[in-house]
Short mmCIF file of C-alpha atoms in Angstrom, two decimals:
data_model
loop_
_atom_site.label_atom_id
_atom_site.label_comp_id
_atom_site.label_asym_id
_atom_site.label_seq_id
_atom_site.Cartn_x
_atom_site.Cartn_y
_atom_site.Cartn_z
CA MET R 962 175.75 61.79 24.64
CA ALA R 963 174.82 61.76 28.33
CA SER R 964 171.76 63.75 29.34
CA LEU R 965 172.11 67.07 31.11
CA PHE R 966 169.05 68.03 33.11
CA ALA R 967 168.14 71.60 33.98
CA LEU R 968 165.59 72.30 36.68
CA VAL R 969 164.10 75.76 36.25
CA ASP R 970 162.26 76.97 39.35
CA CYS R 971 160.49 80.31 39.73
CA ASN R 972 161.68 82.25 42.77
CA SER R 973 158.93 82.72 45.40
CA PHE R 974 156.50 82.27 42.53
CA TYR R 975 153.22 83.51 44.01
CA ALA R 976 154.93 86.54 45.57
CA SER R 977 156.78 87.25 42.30
CA CYS R 978 153.48 87.16 40.39
CA GLU R 979 152.06 89.83 42.70
CA ARG R 980 155.05 92.05 41.92
CA VAL R 981 154.81 91.85 38.12
CA PHE R 982 152.10 94.53 37.94
CA ARG R 983 153.14 96.26 41.17
CA PRO R 984 156.71 97.59 40.73
CA ASP R 985 156.31 99.45 44.03
CA LEU R 986 156.58 96.06 45.76
CA GLN R 987 160.01 95.15 44.37
CA SER R 988 161.91 95.75 47.63
CA ARG R 989 158.98 95.32 50.00
CA PRO R 990 158.25 92.04 51.83
CA VAL R 991 155.31 90.14 50.28
CA VAL R 992 153.32 87.15 51.53
CA VAL R 993 150.46 85.22 49.94
CA LEU R 994 147.75 83.42 51.91
CA SER R 995 146.12 80.04 51.39
CA ASN R 996 142.45 79.41 50.62
CA ASN R 997 140.12 81.49 52.80
CA ASP R 998 143.11 83.61 53.89
CA GLY R 999 144.11 80.95 56.40
CA CYS R 1000 147.88 80.38 56.33
CA ILE R 1001 150.97 81.93 54.75
CA ILE R 1002 151.91 79.81 51.71
CA ALA R 1003 154.38 82.06 49.87
CA ARG R 1004 157.00 84.55 51.04
CA SER R 1005 159.32 86.87 49.19
CA ALA R 1006 163.00 86.89 50.17
CA GLU R 1007 162.39 90.01 52.26
CA ALA R 1008 159.55 88.28 54.13
CA LYS R 1009 161.74 85.24 54.81
CA ALA R 1010 164.42 87.56 56.22
CA LEU R 1011 161.87 88.81 58.77
CA GLY R 1012 161.56 85.26 60.09
CA ILE R 1013 158.00 84.73 58.88
CA PRO R 1014 157.47 80.95 58.93
CA MET R 1015 155.98 78.99 56.05
CA GLY R 1016 152.48 77.71 56.79
CA ALA R 1017 151.98 80.07 59.73
CA PRO R 1018 148.35 81.01 60.53
CA TYR R 1019 147.71 84.53 59.26
CA PHE R 1020 145.71 85.65 62.29
CA LYS R 1021 148.65 84.90 64.60
CA HIS R 1022 151.06 87.07 62.61
CA ARG R 1023 148.71 89.82 61.40
CA ASN R 1024 150.06 92.48 63.77
CA MET R 1025 153.69 91.62 63.09
CA LEU R 1026 153.09 91.78 59.34
CA ARG R 1027 151.45 95.19 59.70
CA ARG R 1028 154.30 96.56 61.84
CA ASN R 1029 156.87 95.51 59.25
CA GLY R 1030 154.97 96.88 56.26
CA VAL R 1031 154.45 93.47 54.68
CA ALA R 1032 152.15 93.41 51.64
CA VAL R 1033 149.58 90.64 52.17
CA PHE R 1034 147.59 89.05 49.33
CA SER R 1035 144.89 86.41 49.04
CA SER R 1036 145.66 83.64 46.55
CA ASN R 1037 144.99 84.78 42.98
CA TYR R 1038 145.00 81.47 41.11
CA ALA R 1039 143.84 82.96 37.82
CA LEU R 1040 146.87 85.26 37.76
CA TYR R 1041 149.32 82.57 38.89
CA GLY R 1042 148.05 80.05 36.36
CA ASP R 1043 148.28 82.48 33.47
CA LEU R 1044 151.79 83.67 34.35
CA SER R 1045 152.88 80.06 34.83
CA ALA R 1046 151.69 79.24 31.32
CA ARG R 1047 153.65 82.21 29.97
CA VAL R 1048 156.82 81.13 31.77
CA MET R 1049 156.50 77.57 30.46
CA ASN R 1050 155.91 78.88 26.95
CA VAL R 1051 159.19 80.80 27.11
CA LEU R 1052 161.08 77.82 28.54
CA GLY R 1053 159.87 75.64 25.67
CA ARG R 1054 161.82 77.86 23.27
CA PHE R 1055 165.11 76.94 24.93
CA SER R 1056 165.01 73.15 24.74
CA PRO R 1057 163.64 70.48 22.40
CA ARG R 1058 162.53 68.50 25.45
CA MET R 1059 160.70 69.88 28.48
CA GLU R 1060 158.56 68.44 31.28
CA VAL R 1061 156.40 70.73 33.41
CA TYR R 1062 156.87 69.43 36.97
CA SER R 1063 154.61 71.87 38.84
CA ILE R 1064 153.07 75.32 38.46
CA ASP R 1065 156.50 76.91 38.99
CA GLU R 1066 159.00 74.20 38.00
CA ALA R 1067 160.09 72.47 34.79
CA PHE R 1068 162.84 70.08 33.71
CA LEU R 1069 164.66 70.84 30.45
CA GLU R 1070 167.18 68.86 28.39
CA LEU R 1071 170.26 71.03 27.80
CA SER R 1072 172.75 68.51 26.42
CA GLY R 1073 174.95 69.73 23.58
CA MET R 1074 173.86 73.35 23.65
CA PRO R 1075 176.03 75.68 21.53
CA GLY R 1076 178.26 77.80 23.75
CA GLY R 1077 177.72 75.53 26.74
CA ALA R 1078 174.80 74.72 29.01
CA GLU R 1079 175.55 77.35 31.65
CA ARG R 1080 175.65 80.19 29.12
CA HIS R 1081 172.41 78.87 27.61
CA ALA R 1082 170.84 78.75 31.08
CA ARG R 1083 171.80 82.35 31.80
CA ARG R 1084 170.29 83.48 28.51
CA LEU R 1085 167.14 81.51 29.39
CA ARG R 1086 166.95 83.12 32.81
CA ALA R 1087 167.33 86.65 31.40
CA THR R 1088 164.70 86.03 28.72
CA VAL R 1089 162.10 84.69 31.18
CA LEU R 1090 162.60 87.74 33.40
CA ARG R 1091 162.39 90.18 30.49
CA TRP R 1092 159.36 88.58 28.82
CA THR R 1093 157.30 87.66 31.91
CA GLY R 1094 158.72 89.61 34.85
CA ILE R 1095 159.24 86.37 36.82
CA PRO R 1096 162.73 85.66 38.25
CA VAL R 1097 163.89 82.04 38.01
CA SER R 1098 166.81 79.93 39.20
CA VAL R 1099 168.40 77.16 37.13
CA GLY R 1100 170.16 74.06 38.44
CA LEU R 1101 172.16 71.82 36.10
CA GLY R 1102 173.04 68.18 36.74
CA SER R 1103 173.52 64.83 35.03
CA THR R 1104 170.39 63.51 36.81
CA ARG R 1105 167.12 65.04 37.95
CA THR R 1106 168.07 64.67 41.60
CA LEU R 1107 171.40 66.45 41.08
CA ALA R 1108 169.65 69.20 39.09
CA LYS R 1109 167.27 69.67 42.05
CA ILE R 1110 170.21 70.04 44.43
CA ALA R 1111 171.96 72.42 42.03
CA ASN R 1112 168.83 74.57 41.84
CA ARG R 1113 168.66 74.80 45.63
CA PHE R 1114 172.30 75.91 45.73
CA ALA R 1115 171.70 78.48 42.96
CA LYS R 1116 168.95 80.05 45.07
CA GLN R 1117 170.96 80.09 48.28
CA GLN R 1118 174.26 81.45 46.95
CA GLU R 1119 174.19 84.98 45.56
CA ARG R 1120 177.51 84.43 43.80
CA CYS R 1121 175.81 81.90 41.50
CA ARG R 1122 173.62 84.70 40.08
CA GLY R 1123 170.72 82.30 39.67
CA VAL R 1124 172.50 79.49 37.79
CA PHE R 1125 174.61 76.60 39.11
CA ASP R 1126 176.11 73.61 37.27
CA LEU R 1127 176.81 70.93 39.86
CA ASP R 1128 178.68 68.57 37.52
CA ASN R 1129 181.18 71.26 36.54
CA SER R 1130 181.68 72.73 40.00
CA LEU R 1131 185.14 72.45 41.56
CA ARG R 1132 183.95 70.71 44.74
CA PRO R 1133 180.57 69.01 44.20
CA GLU R 1134 181.11 67.05 47.44
CA LEU R 1135 180.92 70.29 49.41
CA VAL R 1136 177.52 71.04 47.88
CA LEU R 1137 176.20 67.57 48.69
CA ASN R 1138 177.60 67.81 52.20
CA SER R 1139 175.71 71.08 52.77
CA MET R 1140 172.33 69.55 51.97
CA PRO R 1141 170.40 67.83 54.80
CA VAL R 1142 169.29 64.32 53.91
CA ARG R 1143 165.68 65.25 54.74
CA ASP R 1144 165.71 67.79 51.89
CA ILE R 1145 166.75 65.35 49.15
CA TRP R 1146 164.12 65.02 46.45
CA GLY R 1147 162.36 61.68 47.01
CA ILE R 1148 163.36 61.20 50.67
CA GLY R 1149 160.26 61.40 52.83
CA ARG R 1150 160.06 62.20 56.53
CA ARG R 1151 159.91 58.57 57.63
CA HIS R 1152 163.01 57.57 55.69
CA ALA R 1153 164.79 60.77 56.76
CA ARG R 1154 164.26 59.94 60.43
CA ARG R 1155 165.54 56.41 59.89
CA LEU R 1156 168.62 57.64 58.01
CA GLU R 1157 169.44 60.26 60.64
CA ALA R 1158 169.15 57.62 63.35
CA HIS R 1159 171.62 55.58 61.30
CA GLY R 1160 174.09 58.49 61.26
CA VAL R 1161 173.25 59.68 57.75
CA HIS R 1162 172.71 63.45 57.88
CA THR R 1163 173.66 64.86 54.46
CA ALA R 1164 173.24 64.07 50.78
CA LEU R 1165 176.93 63.15 50.68
CA ASP R 1166 176.45 60.68 53.53
CA PHE R 1167 173.55 59.09 51.69
CA ARG R 1168 175.44 58.92 48.39
CA ASN R 1169 178.21 56.92 50.09
CA MET R 1170 175.87 54.34 51.63
CA ASP R 1171 175.79 50.66 50.73
CA ARG R 1172 173.29 50.23 47.91
CA ASN R 1173 172.08 46.85 49.19
CA TRP R 1174 171.22 48.36 52.59
CA VAL R 1175 169.32 51.17 50.88
CA LYS R 1176 167.37 48.79 48.66
CA ARG R 1177 166.42 46.55 51.60
CA ARG R 1178 165.31 49.41 53.84
CA MET R 1179 164.00 51.96 51.31
CA GLY R 1180 162.97 49.91 48.30
CA VAL R 1181 163.60 50.57 44.64
CA THR R 1182 162.72 54.27 44.95
CA GLY R 1183 165.40 54.79 47.58
CA LEU R 1184 167.94 52.91 45.47
CA HIS R 1185 167.13 55.07 42.46
CA THR R 1186 167.69 58.20 44.53
CA LEU R 1187 171.06 56.85 45.67
CA LEU R 1188 172.11 56.07 42.10
CA GLU R 1189 170.97 59.49 40.91
CA LEU R 1190 173.22 61.11 43.52
CA ARG R 1191 176.08 59.08 42.00
CA GLY R 1192 175.31 60.49 38.55
CA ILE R 1193 173.39 57.49 37.19
CA SER R 1194 170.11 58.67 35.70
CA CYS R 1195 167.14 56.54 36.77
CA PHE R 1196 164.28 58.91 35.96
CA GLY R 1197 164.22 59.41 32.20
CA TRP R 1198 161.97 61.52 30.05
CA GLU R 1199 158.29 60.63 30.06
CA ARG R 1200 156.65 59.85 26.75
CA ASN R 1201 153.71 62.10 27.49
CA PRO R 1202 154.82 64.42 30.31
CA GLY R 1203 151.81 66.72 30.09
CA MET R 1204 149.34 63.89 30.64
CA ARG R 1205 148.12 63.75 34.22
CA LYS R 1206 146.68 60.50 35.59
CA SER R 1207 143.89 62.33 37.44
CA ILE R 1208 142.51 65.86 37.62
CA LEU R 1209 141.01 67.45 40.72
CA SER R 1210 139.01 70.58 41.41
CA SER R 1211 138.50 71.37 45.09
CA ARG R 1212 138.29 74.37 47.42
CA SER R 1213 137.44 75.04 51.04
CA PHE R 1214 134.27 77.05 51.56
CA GLY R 1215 134.44 80.67 52.67
CA ARG R 1216 131.90 79.81 55.36
CA PRO R 1217 130.37 76.50 56.48
CA VAL R 1218 127.80 74.98 54.12
CA GLU R 1219 124.84 73.23 55.71
CA CYS R 1220 122.13 73.06 53.04
CA PHE R 1221 122.03 70.67 50.09
CA ALA R 1222 121.28 73.42 47.54
CA GLN R 1223 124.55 75.25 48.23
CA MET R 1224 126.54 72.02 48.27
CA ARG R 1225 124.96 71.06 44.94
CA GLU R 1226 126.07 74.38 43.44
CA ALA R 1227 129.61 73.87 44.71
CA VAL R 1228 129.90 70.34 43.34
CA ALA R 1229 128.45 71.48 40.00
CA CYS R 1230 131.01 74.29 39.83
CA HIS R 1231 133.87 71.87 40.51
CA ALA R 1232 132.50 69.49 37.88
CA GLU R 1233 132.61 72.32 35.33
CA ARG R 1234 136.15 73.27 36.29
CA VAL R 1235 137.53 69.76 36.24
CA ALA R 1236 135.97 69.09 32.82
CA GLU R 1237 137.60 72.28 31.49
CA LYS R 1238 140.99 71.09 32.76
CA LEU R 1239 140.38 67.70 31.16
CA ARG R 1240 139.76 69.21 27.73
CA ARG R 1241 142.70 71.55 28.10
CA GLN R 1242 145.09 68.60 28.18
CA GLY R 1243 143.26 66.81 25.34
CA SER R 1244 141.96 63.93 27.45
CA VAL R 1245 138.81 61.99 28.21
CA ALA R 1246 137.91 60.42 31.57
CA SER R 1247 136.18 57.19 32.55
CA GLY R 1248 135.80 57.80 36.29
CA VAL R 1249 134.25 60.53 38.48
CA THR R 1250 134.86 60.86 42.22
CA VAL R 1251 133.09 63.30 44.56
CA PHE R 1252 134.07 63.94 48.17
CA VAL R 1253 132.61 66.05 50.98
CA GLU R 1254 134.05 66.73 54.43
CA THR R 1255 133.53 68.80 57.56
CA ASN R 1256 136.27 70.78 59.30
CA ARG R 1257 138.49 68.20 61.01
CA PHE R 1258 140.26 71.02 62.86
CA ALA R 1259 137.03 71.89 64.71
CA PRO R 1260 136.69 68.88 67.05
CA GLY R 1261 133.77 70.46 68.90
CA LEU R 1262 131.56 70.07 65.82
CA PRO R 1263 130.01 66.83 64.50
CA GLN R 1264 132.40 65.26 61.99
CA TYR R 1265 131.59 63.60 58.68
CA ALA R 1266 133.59 62.80 55.55
CA ASN R 1267 132.71 60.58 52.63
CA SER R 1268 133.43 60.01 48.96
CA GLY R 1269 131.89 58.14 46.07
CA PHE R 1270 133.00 56.90 42.64
CA ALA R 1271 131.09 56.44 39.40
CA ALA R 1272 132.36 54.82 36.21
CA VAL R 1273 131.59 56.63 32.97
CA HIS R 1274 131.30 54.67 29.73
CA PRO R 1275 132.41 55.57 27.19
CA ALA R 1276 135.18 57.86 28.45
CA THR R 1277 134.07 61.46 28.06
CA LEU R 1278 135.08 65.12 28.00
CA HIS R 1279 131.44 66.24 28.00
CA THR R 1280 130.65 68.55 30.94
CA PRO R 1281 126.95 67.52 31.20
CA THR R 1282 128.01 63.88 31.53
CA VAL R 1283 130.55 64.69 34.26
CA LEU R 1284 128.05 67.00 35.94
CA GLY R 1285 125.28 64.40 35.96
CA ALA R 1286 127.55 61.74 37.47
CA ALA R 1287 128.87 64.13 40.12
CA LEU R 1288 125.43 65.32 41.24
CA SER R 1289 124.11 61.75 41.42
CA LEU R 1290 127.03 60.87 43.69
CA LEU R 1291 126.37 63.92 45.88
CA GLU R 1292 122.78 62.85 46.48
CA ARG R 1293 124.11 59.62 48.02
CA LEU R 1294 126.86 61.33 50.03
CA PHE R 1295 125.16 64.37 51.53
CA ARG R 1296 123.92 64.17 55.12
CA GLU R 1297 121.88 66.82 56.90
CA GLY R 1298 123.02 68.22 60.24
CA TYR R 1299 126.68 68.88 59.42
CA GLN R 1300 128.67 72.04 58.71
CA TYR R 1301 130.66 71.17 55.61
CA LYS R 1302 134.05 72.78 55.05
CA LYS R 1303 135.13 71.37 51.70
CA CYS R 1304 134.07 69.41 48.64
CA GLY R 1305 135.70 68.38 45.39
CA VAL R 1306 135.39 66.50 42.12
CA MET R 1307 138.13 64.32 40.63
CA LEU R 1308 138.34 62.70 37.20
CA SER R 1309 140.35 59.51 36.73
CA GLY R 1310 140.93 56.84 34.11
CA LEU R 1311 142.35 59.48 31.80
CA GLU R 1312 143.45 58.76 28.25
CA GLN R 1313 144.17 60.89 25.22
CA GLU R 1314 141.11 61.93 23.26
CA GLN R 1315 142.89 61.19 20.00
CA GLY R 1316 143.93 57.58 19.49
CA ARG R 1317 141.83 56.08 22.29
CA TRP R 1318 140.40 52.58 21.96
CA LEU R 1319 136.72 52.19 21.09
CA SER R 1320 134.49 49.16 21.60
CA LEU R 1321 131.56 47.88 19.57
CA LEU R 1322 129.20 49.09 22.32
CA ASP R 1323 130.40 52.69 22.20
CA PRO R 1324 128.13 55.33 20.63
CA VAL R 1325 128.85 56.24 17.04
CA PRO R 1326 131.92 58.53 16.72
CA GLY R 1327 129.75 61.35 15.44
CA ASP R 1328 128.12 61.78 18.86
CA HIS R 1329 131.49 62.24 20.53
CA CYS R 1330 132.59 64.70 17.84
CA GLU R 1331 129.47 66.82 18.36
CA GLN R 1332 130.01 66.88 22.12
CA SER R 1333 133.67 67.79 21.65
CA ARG R 1334 132.86 70.65 19.27
CA LEU R 1335 130.17 71.99 21.60
CA MET R 1336 132.42 71.93 24.66
CA ARG R 1337 135.33 73.53 22.84
CA ALA R 1338 133.02 76.27 21.58
CA VAL R 1339 131.99 76.98 25.18
CA ASP R 1340 135.64 76.93 26.28
CA GLY R 1341 136.54 79.34 23.49
CA ILE R 1342 133.83 81.82 24.51
CA ASN R 1343 134.90 81.71 28.16
CA GLU R 1344 138.55 82.07 27.24
CA ARG R 1345 137.86 85.14 25.12
CA TRP R 1346 135.24 86.89 27.22
CA GLY R 1347 136.10 85.70 30.71
CA ARG R 1348 135.42 82.69 32.91
CA ASP R 1349 131.74 81.81 33.41
CA THR R 1350 130.53 83.90 30.47
CA VAL R 1351 128.78 80.66 29.53
CA ARG R 1352 128.14 78.29 32.43
CA PHE R 1353 125.70 75.68 33.64
CA ALA R 1354 122.76 76.84 35.74
CA ALA R 1355 123.41 74.09 38.29
CA SER R 1356 126.56 75.91 39.45
CA GLY R 1357 124.46 78.83 40.71
CA LEU R 1358 124.61 82.60 40.37
CA GLU R 1359 125.45 84.11 43.77
CA ARG R 1360 127.72 81.29 45.00
CA VAL R 1361 127.72 82.44 48.61
CA TRP R 1362 129.83 79.39 49.51
CA THR R 1363 132.92 80.54 47.59
CA MET R 1364 136.18 80.86 49.48
CA ARG R 1365 137.13 84.13 51.16
CA GLN R 1366 139.63 86.26 49.21
CA ASP R 1367 139.45 89.61 50.96
CA MET R 1368 142.91 90.72 49.77
CA ARG R 1369 143.01 89.32 46.24
CA SER R 1370 144.85 91.40 43.67
CA PRO R 1371 143.22 92.06 40.27
CA ARG R 1372 143.29 89.27 37.68
CA TYR R 1373 145.39 91.50 35.46
CA THR R 1374 145.82 89.07 32.57
CA SER R 1375 142.54 87.17 32.42
CA ALA R 1376 139.64 89.53 33.27
CA TRP R 1377 138.78 92.49 31.04
CA ALA R 1378 137.27 94.44 33.93
CA GLU R 1379 140.49 94.11 35.94
CA LEU R 1380 143.07 95.17 33.36
CA PRO R 1381 145.76 97.49 34.75
CA VAL R 1382 145.25 101.17 33.93
CA VAL R 1383 148.14 103.13 32.42
CA ARG R 1384 148.06 106.91 32.62
CA ALA R 1385 150.33 109.06 30.48
CA GLY R 1386 151.56 112.12 32.30
#
């Protein structure tokens, strides 16, 4: 049986998350800002209708947003991450095979569903909305690329009511002809410009191109995209879809950081966070990278950016090991006399904790087991009682460098002190 892919995508995800605990915002335009309240990174449908551009600097549109009664929020990553996990948990009930593609997207296998895939998709959509409060759109196609296009059409056309099956549509060519080539999944800006110069403007135009020309000019990736548009699946199911190849923790500072002590706290905090993420996916890491940089958008200031890498042997999930490597790297990277805007810690060389290869030079397995139990005990305490209930002193107490979030909504689902209050009349 041929595969049938479903792409489930949350509608205006960050804005929808803000509405879950604020029913008064259901018909009001909502926007969410990037780190340090810099740019607009999410817009509800009502905000899009006002012509508010994606990525626009907040300070340039502040007055217009106020005049139009737009609700403005700082990014609330704790809330978005928790609601994303809830959505993915619900989606997993509707398919034996699922791959989480991003915080608000997932691919599902819907081949051979009783009653038909479209009916199954509508039941899925209704259940996600009822159980989480998040609206989603579902696109169905015989390949991932076609499912992506179908999802886009489902969002754009109200008559689809959130679900569209491209393979079973009466005129799939019309759908492909309505999609600009630059918006095809896997077609970057450079290739899009080249294709448009060659007279290729839509997905239908691209589908009808000579495959040899595409392979010569765009490589194997371009050829795979072409074949996917023709209904030939080239991107199958990953063996371990939840396993990321690297994990990063990074944030811009709320205000410039100039002293080593504050930078050390920030790097330590990111080392803690990235180690937590590592354990959450059941992995160990053999490489640590630290980077620091000034604000490249402030040309009047002295500029500096640098990064460093350290190998870790054996591969670890132990926060003190990651922390020690990261702080040693920072000592080599930090330079006085600069106003730093951002830093981050990345783990690489990831492999599964269970089933990994050991060498004769590795410490005895008991040491790793003790470290794993200790770290998971710390994670369990923080999960139950709130983030940073137990933390490393190196990450600081006041953290004056943290990013600005002047308009952040409460962390309704992950902080006891910020639970919503219900009053019975």
